[in-house]
Amino acid sequence: MQERLDGKPEDTPKQKLLNWIRSKLPQSMPLTNFTSDWNDGDALGALVSALLPGDFPKWKQWTPANALENTQIAMQIAEDRLGIVPLNIQFFE
């Protein structure tokens, strides 16, 4: 592991991605991992909304009970509007 100039260890690529995603999400939405924090679709909805400012505010009205539907909607919008195709879960393990 490399060190930064301040002597602290360099973040891993996974940590760098998590930090970038955090920078796009509302501060009220703490994100600490790539597993349980994504279960209800809210984080994905917030990220898609951040990448399409003003075009996807409906994610704020989502309920955790509709987690699968929330995730599917966000993934479909990401693919249709941003050209981002879904990733395989093994990418994050």
PDB file of C-alpha atoms in Angstrom:
ATOM      1  CA  MET A   1       0.000   0.000   0.000  1.00  0.00           C
ATOM      2  CA  GLN A   2       1.369   3.394  -0.942  1.00  0.00           C
ATOM      3  CA  GLU A   3       1.505   6.342   1.395  1.00  0.00           C
ATOM      4  CA  ARG A   4       0.380   9.868   0.689  1.00  0.00           C
ATOM      5  CA  LEU A   5       2.680  12.830   1.289  1.00  0.00           C
ATOM      6  CA  ASP A   6       1.210  13.246   4.776  1.00  0.00           C
ATOM      7  CA  GLY A   7       2.287   9.692   5.688  1.00  0.00           C
ATOM      8  CA  LYS A   8      -1.216   8.243   5.749  1.00  0.00           C
ATOM      9  CA  PRO A   9      -1.921   5.146   3.659  1.00  0.00           C
ATOM     10  CA  GLU A  10      -3.249   5.735   0.151  1.00  0.00           C
ATOM     11  CA  ASP A  11      -6.938   4.903  -0.259  1.00  0.00           C
ATOM     12  CA  THR A  12      -7.732   1.740  -2.177  1.00  0.00           C
ATOM     13  CA  PRO A  13      -9.550   2.106  -5.518  1.00  0.00           C
ATOM     14  CA  LYS A  14     -12.696   0.817  -3.789  1.00  0.00           C
ATOM     15  CA  GLN A  15     -12.386   3.493  -1.080  1.00  0.00           C
ATOM     16  CA  LYS A  16     -11.754   6.184  -3.700  1.00  0.00           C
ATOM     17  CA  LEU A  17     -14.946   5.181  -5.519  1.00  0.00           C
ATOM     18  CA  LEU A  18     -16.923   5.196  -2.270  1.00  0.00           C
ATOM     19  CA  ASN A  19     -15.559   8.659  -1.440  1.00  0.00           C
ATOM     20  CA  TRP A  20     -16.512   9.968  -4.889  1.00  0.00           C
ATOM     21  CA  ILE A  21     -20.038   8.584  -4.547  1.00  0.00           C
ATOM     22  CA  ARG A  22     -20.330  10.154  -1.078  1.00  0.00           C
ATOM     23  CA  SER A  23     -19.396  13.512  -2.594  1.00  0.00           C
ATOM     24  CA  LYS A  24     -22.435  13.253  -4.888  1.00  0.00           C
ATOM     25  CA  LEU A  25     -24.997  12.185  -2.271  1.00  0.00           C
ATOM     26  CA  PRO A  26     -26.825  14.392   0.225  1.00  0.00           C
ATOM     27  CA  GLN A  27     -24.906  14.724   3.493  1.00  0.00           C
ATOM     28  CA  SER A  28     -27.920  13.281   5.283  1.00  0.00           C
ATOM     29  CA  MET A  29     -27.313   9.979   3.468  1.00  0.00           C
ATOM     30  CA  PRO A  30     -24.316   8.286   5.099  1.00  0.00           C
ATOM     31  CA  LEU A  31     -22.720   5.708   2.851  1.00  0.00           C
ATOM     32  CA  THR A  32     -20.144   3.341   4.330  1.00  0.00           C
ATOM     33  CA  ASN A  33     -20.157   0.278   2.083  1.00  0.00           C
ATOM     34  CA  PHE A  34     -21.151  -1.289  -1.227  1.00  0.00           C
ATOM     35  CA  THR A  35     -23.546  -3.797   0.338  1.00  0.00           C
ATOM     36  CA  SER A  36     -26.215  -2.986   2.923  1.00  0.00           C
ATOM     37  CA  ASP A  37     -26.232   0.769   2.275  1.00  0.00           C
ATOM     38  CA  TRP A  38     -27.572   0.062  -1.223  1.00  0.00           C
ATOM     39  CA  ASN A  39     -30.327  -2.386  -0.240  1.00  0.00           C
ATOM     40  CA  ASP A  40     -33.339  -0.076  -0.506  1.00  0.00           C
ATOM     41  CA  GLY A  41     -32.392   1.696  -3.749  1.00  0.00           C
ATOM     42  CA  ASP A  42     -32.165   5.145  -2.143  1.00  0.00           C
ATOM     43  CA  ALA A  43     -28.412   5.552  -2.588  1.00  0.00           C
ATOM     44  CA  LEU A  44     -28.625   4.543  -6.236  1.00  0.00           C
ATOM     45  CA  GLY A  45     -31.578   6.885  -6.780  1.00  0.00           C
ATOM     46  CA  ALA A  46     -29.694   9.745  -5.120  1.00  0.00           C
ATOM     47  CA  LEU A  47     -26.597   9.076  -7.223  1.00  0.00           C
ATOM     48  CA  VAL A  48     -28.558   8.998 -10.483  1.00  0.00           C
ATOM     49  CA  SER A  49     -30.330  12.187  -9.409  1.00  0.00           C
ATOM     50  CA  ALA A  50     -26.988  13.874  -8.706  1.00  0.00           C
ATOM     51  CA  LEU A  51     -25.787  12.963 -12.199  1.00  0.00           C
ATOM     52  CA  LEU A  52     -29.042  14.263 -13.742  1.00  0.00           C
ATOM     53  CA  PRO A  53     -29.655  17.436 -11.700  1.00  0.00           C
ATOM     54  CA  GLY A  54     -33.342  18.261 -11.503  1.00  0.00           C
ATOM     55  CA  ASP A  55     -34.426  15.385 -13.748  1.00  0.00           C
ATOM     56  CA  PHE A  56     -34.959  12.632 -11.176  1.00  0.00           C
ATOM     57  CA  PRO A  57     -36.352  14.029  -7.897  1.00  0.00           C
ATOM     58  CA  LYS A  58     -38.837  11.183  -7.353  1.00  0.00           C
ATOM     59  CA  TRP A  59     -36.284   8.983  -5.538  1.00  0.00           C
ATOM     60  CA  LYS A  60     -36.855  11.131  -2.432  1.00  0.00           C
ATOM     61  CA  GLN A  61     -40.383   9.714  -2.188  1.00  0.00           C
ATOM     62  CA  TRP A  62     -39.298   6.065  -2.338  1.00  0.00           C
ATOM     63  CA  THR A  63     -40.013   3.700   0.523  1.00  0.00           C
ATOM     64  CA  PRO A  64     -37.715   0.858   1.618  1.00  0.00           C
ATOM     65  CA  ALA A  65     -40.597  -1.591   1.145  1.00  0.00           C
ATOM     66  CA  ASN A  66     -40.204  -1.113  -2.625  1.00  0.00           C
ATOM     67  CA  ALA A  67     -36.447  -1.737  -2.657  1.00  0.00           C
ATOM     68  CA  LEU A  68     -36.352  -3.922  -5.769  1.00  0.00           C
ATOM     69  CA  GLU A  69     -38.577  -1.588  -7.773  1.00  0.00           C
ATOM     70  CA  ASN A  70     -36.576   1.458  -6.589  1.00  0.00           C
ATOM     71  CA  THR A  71     -33.330  -0.152  -7.705  1.00  0.00           C
ATOM     72  CA  GLN A  72     -34.739  -1.263 -11.045  1.00  0.00           C
ATOM     73  CA  ILE A  73     -36.037   2.236 -11.803  1.00  0.00           C
ATOM     74  CA  ALA A  74     -32.717   3.875 -10.921  1.00  0.00           C
ATOM     75  CA  MET A  75     -30.753   1.324 -12.960  1.00  0.00           C
ATOM     76  CA  GLN A  76     -33.031   1.778 -15.959  1.00  0.00           C
ATOM     77  CA  ILE A  77     -32.703   5.573 -15.836  1.00  0.00           C
ATOM     78  CA  ALA A  78     -28.921   5.272 -15.464  1.00  0.00           C
ATOM     79  CA  GLU A  79     -28.795   3.060 -18.539  1.00  0.00           C
ATOM     80  CA  ASP A  80     -31.270   5.055 -20.646  1.00  0.00           C
ATOM     81  CA  ARG A  81     -30.153   8.583 -19.760  1.00  0.00           C
ATOM     82  CA  LEU A  82     -26.499   8.150 -18.831  1.00  0.00           C
ATOM     83  CA  GLY A  83     -25.446   5.110 -20.862  1.00  0.00           C
ATOM     84  CA  ILE A  84     -24.360   3.281 -17.702  1.00  0.00           C
ATOM     85  CA  VAL A  85     -24.983  -0.434 -18.009  1.00  0.00           C
ATOM     86  CA  PRO A  86     -25.612  -2.529 -14.871  1.00  0.00           C
ATOM     87  CA  LEU A  87     -22.551  -4.126 -13.262  1.00  0.00           C
ATOM     88  CA  ASN A  88     -22.246  -7.649 -11.983  1.00  0.00           C
ATOM     89  CA  ILE A  89     -22.173  -7.877  -8.177  1.00  0.00           C
ATOM     90  CA  GLN A  90     -18.881  -9.825  -8.268  1.00  0.00           C
ATOM     91  CA  PHE A  91     -17.200  -6.570  -9.324  1.00  0.00           C
ATOM     92  CA  PHE A  92     -17.533  -5.347  -5.731  1.00  0.00           C
ATOM     93  CA  GLU A  93     -16.557  -8.487  -3.832  1.00  0.00           C
TER      94      GLU A  93
END
